[in-house]
PDB file of C-alpha atoms in Angstrom:
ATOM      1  CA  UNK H   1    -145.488  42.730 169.971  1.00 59.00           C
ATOM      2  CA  UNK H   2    -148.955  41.122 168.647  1.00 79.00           C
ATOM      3  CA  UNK H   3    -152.206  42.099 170.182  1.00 94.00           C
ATOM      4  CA  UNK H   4    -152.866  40.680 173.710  1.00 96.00           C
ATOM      5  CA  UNK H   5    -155.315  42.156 176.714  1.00 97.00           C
ATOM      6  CA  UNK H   6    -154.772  41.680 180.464  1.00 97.00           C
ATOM      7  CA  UNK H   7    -155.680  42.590 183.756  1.00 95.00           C
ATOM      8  CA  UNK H   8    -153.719  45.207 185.026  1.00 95.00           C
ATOM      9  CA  UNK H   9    -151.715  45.144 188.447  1.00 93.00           C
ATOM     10  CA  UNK H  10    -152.616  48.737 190.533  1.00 85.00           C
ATOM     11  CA  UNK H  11    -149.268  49.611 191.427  1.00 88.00           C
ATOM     12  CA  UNK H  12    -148.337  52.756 190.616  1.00 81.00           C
ATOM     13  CA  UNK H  13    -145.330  52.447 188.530  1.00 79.00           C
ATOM     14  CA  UNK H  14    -144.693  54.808 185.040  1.00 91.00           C
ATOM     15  CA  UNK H  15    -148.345  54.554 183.061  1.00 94.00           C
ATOM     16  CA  UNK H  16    -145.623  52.899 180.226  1.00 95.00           C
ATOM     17  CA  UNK H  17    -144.469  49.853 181.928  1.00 95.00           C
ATOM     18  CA  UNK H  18    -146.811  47.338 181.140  1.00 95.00           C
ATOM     19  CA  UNK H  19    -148.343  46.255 184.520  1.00 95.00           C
ATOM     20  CA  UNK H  20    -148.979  42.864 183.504  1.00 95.00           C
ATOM     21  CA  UNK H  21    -150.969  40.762 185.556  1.00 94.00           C
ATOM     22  CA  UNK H  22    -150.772  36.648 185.015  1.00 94.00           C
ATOM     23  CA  UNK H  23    -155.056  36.914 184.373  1.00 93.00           C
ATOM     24  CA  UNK H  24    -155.469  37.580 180.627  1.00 95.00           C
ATOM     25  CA  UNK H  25    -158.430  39.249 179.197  1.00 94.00           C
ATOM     26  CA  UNK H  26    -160.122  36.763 176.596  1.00 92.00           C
ATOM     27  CA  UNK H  27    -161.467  38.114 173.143  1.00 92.00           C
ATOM     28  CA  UNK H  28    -164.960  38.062 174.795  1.00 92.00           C
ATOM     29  CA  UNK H  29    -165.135  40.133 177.181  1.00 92.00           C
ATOM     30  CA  UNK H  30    -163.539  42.665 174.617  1.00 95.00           C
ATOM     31  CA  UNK H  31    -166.342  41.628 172.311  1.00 94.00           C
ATOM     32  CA  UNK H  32    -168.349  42.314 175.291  1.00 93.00           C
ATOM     33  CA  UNK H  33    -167.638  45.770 175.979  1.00 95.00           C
ATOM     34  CA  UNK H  34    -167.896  46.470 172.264  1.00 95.00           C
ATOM     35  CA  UNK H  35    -163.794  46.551 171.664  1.00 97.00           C
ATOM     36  CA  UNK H  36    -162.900  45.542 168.141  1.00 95.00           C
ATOM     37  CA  UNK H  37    -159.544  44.418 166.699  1.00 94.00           C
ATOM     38  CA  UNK H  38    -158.263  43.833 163.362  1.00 92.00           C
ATOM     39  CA  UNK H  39    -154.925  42.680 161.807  1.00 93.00           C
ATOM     40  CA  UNK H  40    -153.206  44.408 158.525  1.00 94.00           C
ATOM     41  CA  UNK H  41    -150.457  42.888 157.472  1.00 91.00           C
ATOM     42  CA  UNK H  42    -149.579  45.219 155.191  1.00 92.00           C
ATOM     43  CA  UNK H  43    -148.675  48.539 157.121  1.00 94.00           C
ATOM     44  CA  UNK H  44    -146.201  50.126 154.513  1.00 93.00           C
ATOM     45  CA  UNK H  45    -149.256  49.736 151.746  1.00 94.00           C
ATOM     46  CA  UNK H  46    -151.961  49.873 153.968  1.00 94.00           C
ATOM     47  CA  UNK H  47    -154.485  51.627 151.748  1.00 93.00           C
ATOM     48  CA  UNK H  48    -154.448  48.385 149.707  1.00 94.00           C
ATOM     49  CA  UNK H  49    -154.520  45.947 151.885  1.00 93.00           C
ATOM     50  CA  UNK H  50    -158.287  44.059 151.413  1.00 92.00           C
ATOM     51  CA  UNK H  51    -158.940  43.778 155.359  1.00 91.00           C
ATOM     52  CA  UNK H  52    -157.994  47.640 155.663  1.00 93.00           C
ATOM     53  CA  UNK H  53    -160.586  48.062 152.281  1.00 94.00           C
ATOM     54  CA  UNK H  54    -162.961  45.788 153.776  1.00 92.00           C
ATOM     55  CA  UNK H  55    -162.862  47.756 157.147  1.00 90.00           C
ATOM     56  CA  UNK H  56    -163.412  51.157 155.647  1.00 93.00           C
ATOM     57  CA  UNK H  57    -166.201  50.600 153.753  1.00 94.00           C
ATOM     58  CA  UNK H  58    -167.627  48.624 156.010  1.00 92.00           C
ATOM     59  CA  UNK H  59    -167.966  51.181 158.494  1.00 91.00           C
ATOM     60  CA  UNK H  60    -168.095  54.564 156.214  1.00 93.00           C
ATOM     61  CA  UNK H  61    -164.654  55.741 157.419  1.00 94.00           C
ATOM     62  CA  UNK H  62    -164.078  58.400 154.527  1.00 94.00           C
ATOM     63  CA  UNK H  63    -161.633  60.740 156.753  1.00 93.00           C
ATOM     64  CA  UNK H  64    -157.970  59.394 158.081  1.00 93.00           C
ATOM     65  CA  UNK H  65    -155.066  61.388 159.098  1.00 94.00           C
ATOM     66  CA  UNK H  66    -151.661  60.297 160.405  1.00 95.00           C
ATOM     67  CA  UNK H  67    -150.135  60.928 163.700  1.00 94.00           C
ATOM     68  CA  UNK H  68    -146.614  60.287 165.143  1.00 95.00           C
ATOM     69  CA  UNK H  69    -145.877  60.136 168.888  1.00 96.00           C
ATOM     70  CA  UNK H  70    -142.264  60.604 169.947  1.00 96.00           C
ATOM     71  CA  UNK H  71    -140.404  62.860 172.013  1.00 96.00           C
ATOM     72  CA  UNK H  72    -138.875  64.674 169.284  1.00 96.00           C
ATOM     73  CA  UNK H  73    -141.415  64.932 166.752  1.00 92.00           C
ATOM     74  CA  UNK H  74    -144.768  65.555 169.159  1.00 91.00           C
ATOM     75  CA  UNK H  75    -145.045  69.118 170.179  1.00 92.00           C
ATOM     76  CA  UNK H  76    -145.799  69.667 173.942  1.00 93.00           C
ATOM     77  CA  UNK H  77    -145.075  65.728 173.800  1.00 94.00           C
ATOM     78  CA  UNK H  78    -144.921  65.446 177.973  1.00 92.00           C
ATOM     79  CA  UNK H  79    -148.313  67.627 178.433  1.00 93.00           C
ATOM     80  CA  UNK H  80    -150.097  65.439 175.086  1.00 92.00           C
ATOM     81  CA  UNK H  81    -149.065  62.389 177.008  1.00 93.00           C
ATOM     82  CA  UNK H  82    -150.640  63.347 180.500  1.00 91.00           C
ATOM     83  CA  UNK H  83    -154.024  64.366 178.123  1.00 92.00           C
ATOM     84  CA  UNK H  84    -154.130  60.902 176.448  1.00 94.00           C
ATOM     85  CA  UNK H  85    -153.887  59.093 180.039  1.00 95.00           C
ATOM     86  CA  UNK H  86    -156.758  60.723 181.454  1.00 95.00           C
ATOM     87  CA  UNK H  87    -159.803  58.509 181.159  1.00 94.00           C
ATOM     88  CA  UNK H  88    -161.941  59.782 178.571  1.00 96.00           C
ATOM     89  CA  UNK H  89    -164.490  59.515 176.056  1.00 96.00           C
ATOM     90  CA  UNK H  90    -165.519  60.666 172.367  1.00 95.00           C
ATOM     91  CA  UNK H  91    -169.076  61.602 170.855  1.00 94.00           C
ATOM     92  CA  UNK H  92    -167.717  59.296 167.937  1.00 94.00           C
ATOM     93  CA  UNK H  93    -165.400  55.790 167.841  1.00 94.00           C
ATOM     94  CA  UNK H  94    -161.862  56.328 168.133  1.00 95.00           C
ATOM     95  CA  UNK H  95    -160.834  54.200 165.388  1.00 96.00           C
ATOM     96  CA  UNK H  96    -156.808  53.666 165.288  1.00 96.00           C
ATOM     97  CA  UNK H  97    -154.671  51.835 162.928  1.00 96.00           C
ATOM     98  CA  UNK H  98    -150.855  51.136 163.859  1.00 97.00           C
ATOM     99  CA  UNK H  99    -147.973  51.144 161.231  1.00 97.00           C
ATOM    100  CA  UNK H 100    -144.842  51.741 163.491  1.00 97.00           C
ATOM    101  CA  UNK H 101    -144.528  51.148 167.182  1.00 97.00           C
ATOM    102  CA  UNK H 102    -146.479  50.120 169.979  1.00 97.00           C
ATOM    103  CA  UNK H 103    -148.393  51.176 173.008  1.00 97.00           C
ATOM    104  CA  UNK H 104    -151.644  50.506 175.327  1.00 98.00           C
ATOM    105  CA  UNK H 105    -154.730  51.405 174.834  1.00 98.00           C
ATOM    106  CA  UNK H 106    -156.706  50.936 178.325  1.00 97.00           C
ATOM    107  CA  UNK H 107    -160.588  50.287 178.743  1.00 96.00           C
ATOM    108  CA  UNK H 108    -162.496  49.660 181.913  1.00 89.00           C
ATOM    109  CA  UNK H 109    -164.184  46.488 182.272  1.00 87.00           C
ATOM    110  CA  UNK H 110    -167.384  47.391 183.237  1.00 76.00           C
ATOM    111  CA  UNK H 111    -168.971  43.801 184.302  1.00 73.00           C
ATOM    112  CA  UNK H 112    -166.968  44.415 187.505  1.00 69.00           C
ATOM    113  CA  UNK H 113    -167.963  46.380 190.736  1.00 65.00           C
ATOM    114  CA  UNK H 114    -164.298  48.313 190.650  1.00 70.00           C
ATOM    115  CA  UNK H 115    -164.595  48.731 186.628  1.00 80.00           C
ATOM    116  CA  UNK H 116    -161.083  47.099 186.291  1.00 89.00           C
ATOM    117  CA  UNK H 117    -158.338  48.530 184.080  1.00 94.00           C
ATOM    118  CA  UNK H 118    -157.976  46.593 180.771  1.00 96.00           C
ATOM    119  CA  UNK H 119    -155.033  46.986 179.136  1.00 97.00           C
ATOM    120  CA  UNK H 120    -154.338  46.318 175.580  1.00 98.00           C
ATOM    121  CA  UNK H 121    -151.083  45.775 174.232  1.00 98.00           C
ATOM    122  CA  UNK H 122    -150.974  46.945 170.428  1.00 98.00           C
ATOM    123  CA  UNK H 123    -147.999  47.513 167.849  1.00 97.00           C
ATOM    124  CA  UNK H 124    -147.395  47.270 164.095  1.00 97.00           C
ATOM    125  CA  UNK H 125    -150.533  46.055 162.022  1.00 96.00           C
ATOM    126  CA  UNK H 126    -153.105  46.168 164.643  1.00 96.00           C
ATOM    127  CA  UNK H 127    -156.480  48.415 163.993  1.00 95.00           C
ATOM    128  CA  UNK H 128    -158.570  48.908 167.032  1.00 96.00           C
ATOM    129  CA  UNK H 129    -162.156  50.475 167.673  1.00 96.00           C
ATOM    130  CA  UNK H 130    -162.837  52.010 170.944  1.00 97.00           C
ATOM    131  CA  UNK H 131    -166.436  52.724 170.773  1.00 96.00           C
ATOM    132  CA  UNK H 132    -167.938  56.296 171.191  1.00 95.00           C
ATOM    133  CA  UNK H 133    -169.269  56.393 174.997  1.00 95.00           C
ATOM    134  CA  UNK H 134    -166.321  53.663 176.280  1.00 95.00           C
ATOM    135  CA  UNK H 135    -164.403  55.658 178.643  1.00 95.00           C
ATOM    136  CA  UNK H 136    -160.323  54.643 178.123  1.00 96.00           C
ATOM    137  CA  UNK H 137    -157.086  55.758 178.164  1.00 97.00           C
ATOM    138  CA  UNK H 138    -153.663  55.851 176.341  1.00 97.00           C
ATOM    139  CA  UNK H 139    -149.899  55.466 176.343  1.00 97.00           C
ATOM    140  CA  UNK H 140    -146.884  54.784 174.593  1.00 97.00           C
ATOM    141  CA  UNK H 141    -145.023  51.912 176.148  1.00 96.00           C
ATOM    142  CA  UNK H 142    -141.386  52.198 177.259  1.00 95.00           C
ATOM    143  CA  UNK H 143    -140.417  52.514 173.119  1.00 95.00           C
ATOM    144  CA  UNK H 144    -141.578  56.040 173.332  1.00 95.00           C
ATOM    145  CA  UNK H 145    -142.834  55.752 169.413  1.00 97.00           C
ATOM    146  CA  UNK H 146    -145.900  54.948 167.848  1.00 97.00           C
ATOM    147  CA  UNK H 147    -146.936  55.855 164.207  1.00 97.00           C
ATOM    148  CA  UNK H 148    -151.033  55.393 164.073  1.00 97.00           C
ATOM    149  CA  UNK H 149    -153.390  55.838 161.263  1.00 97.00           C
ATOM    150  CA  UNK H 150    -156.945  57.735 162.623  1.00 95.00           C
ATOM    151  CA  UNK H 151    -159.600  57.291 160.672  1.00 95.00           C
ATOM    152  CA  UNK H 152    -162.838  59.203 161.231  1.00 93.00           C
ATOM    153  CA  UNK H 153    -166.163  59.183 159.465  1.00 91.00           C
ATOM    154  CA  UNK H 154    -166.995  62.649 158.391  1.00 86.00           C
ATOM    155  CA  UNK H 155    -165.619  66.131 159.904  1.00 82.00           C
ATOM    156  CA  UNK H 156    -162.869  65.005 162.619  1.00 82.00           C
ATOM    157  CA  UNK H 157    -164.031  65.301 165.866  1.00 79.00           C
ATOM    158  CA  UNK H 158    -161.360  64.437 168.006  1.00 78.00           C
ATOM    159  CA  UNK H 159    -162.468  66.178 171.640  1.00 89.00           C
ATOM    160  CA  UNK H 160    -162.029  64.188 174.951  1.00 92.00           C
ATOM    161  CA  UNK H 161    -164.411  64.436 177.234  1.00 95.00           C
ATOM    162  CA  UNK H 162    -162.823  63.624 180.653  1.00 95.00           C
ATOM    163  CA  UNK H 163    -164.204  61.351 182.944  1.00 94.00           C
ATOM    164  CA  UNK H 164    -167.069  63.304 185.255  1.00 94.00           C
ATOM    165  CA  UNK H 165    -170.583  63.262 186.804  1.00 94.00           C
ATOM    166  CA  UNK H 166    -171.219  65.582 183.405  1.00 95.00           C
ATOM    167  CA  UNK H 167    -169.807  63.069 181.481  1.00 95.00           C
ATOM    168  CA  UNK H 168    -171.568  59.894 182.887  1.00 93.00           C
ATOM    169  CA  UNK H 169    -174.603  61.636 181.730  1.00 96.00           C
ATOM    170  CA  UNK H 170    -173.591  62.331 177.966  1.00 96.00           C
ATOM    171  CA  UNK H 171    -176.265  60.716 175.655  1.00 97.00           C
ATOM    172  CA  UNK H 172    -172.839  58.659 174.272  1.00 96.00           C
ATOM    173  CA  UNK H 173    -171.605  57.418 177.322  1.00 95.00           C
ATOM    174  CA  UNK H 174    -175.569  56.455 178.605  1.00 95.00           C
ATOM    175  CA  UNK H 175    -176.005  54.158 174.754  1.00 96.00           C
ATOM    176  CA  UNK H 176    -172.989  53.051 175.394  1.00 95.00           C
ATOM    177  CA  UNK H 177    -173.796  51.608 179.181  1.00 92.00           C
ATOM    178  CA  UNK H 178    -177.100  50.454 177.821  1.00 93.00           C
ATOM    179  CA  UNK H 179    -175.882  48.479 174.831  1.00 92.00           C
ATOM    180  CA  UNK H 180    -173.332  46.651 176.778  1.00 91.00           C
ATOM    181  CA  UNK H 181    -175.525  45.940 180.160  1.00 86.00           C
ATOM    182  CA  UNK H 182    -177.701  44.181 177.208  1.00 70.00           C
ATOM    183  CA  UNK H 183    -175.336  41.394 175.740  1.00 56.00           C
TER     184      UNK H 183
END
């Protein structure tokens, strides 16, 4: 599976199917609300590949860790999974770089009235940047596996901040409105 975004459909099927709508989400409107996306092609040797370099020092990532989401190797895997789904945000960028699997990352698009659901398809090579204050969401898709690099500048900070009142007010989430009401 390469990278693609789409609407998605509202029905209310498992969050892992992929809810695919015919409307496709152009690169844009991702630039737009401040989404990046990268290609390695290199996952197995990804701390030498030049875009991965380039991207790190670019943005001052000195921090990554590695996380693996399956059934049998995620403890509390069922619970982690409803936490991930719940629309959130971070005080910093989640920054995520896949080597095995695939799954969704979902954004809202915020140009709309009814904030429609985004959903990003990403597997093997892709890096994404959710920026800090962009409320989204995450699953696996119907593989059940992903294998994801995080990368964090500084201390991790890794705390979602669920979507709420308290939490449109955050000074992350208000930047974050402002910047992209701006382009």
């Amino acid at each position: 599976m390469g990278f693609s975004a789409w609407y998605m459909d509202d029905l209310p099927e498992n969050q892992k199917s992929p809810h695919r709508t015919e409307e496709t989400v152009p690169i844009s409107v991702l630039e737009h609300l401040q989404v990046q996306h990268y290609t390695i092609t290199d996952t197995d040797n990804y701390e030498n590949d030049p875009v991965y370099k380039r991207f790190v020092e670019a943005n001052g990532y000195d921090y990554n860790d590695v996380i693996e989401i399956r059934p049998d190797l995620l403890e509390n895997y069922e619970a982690k999974m409803v936490t991930f789904f719940k629309e959130h945000i971070h005080t910093d960028d989640e920054v995520r770089l896949i080597v095995k699997g695939s799954g969704y990352f979902d954004v809202r698009d915020s140009r709309y009235p009814t904030n429609r659901w985004i959903r990003m398809a990403v597997g093997e090579g892709d890096a994404i940047v959710l920026p800090a204050g962009c409320y989204h969401r995450f699953t696996v898709d119907d593989n059940d596996y992903i294998k994801a690099v995080r990368l964090f500048k500084g201390v991790p900070i890794w705390t979602p901040h669920n979507m709420s009142a308290t939490t449109d007010n955050m000074e992350e989430r208000v930047s974050y409105v402002r910047r992209v009401s701006l382009v």
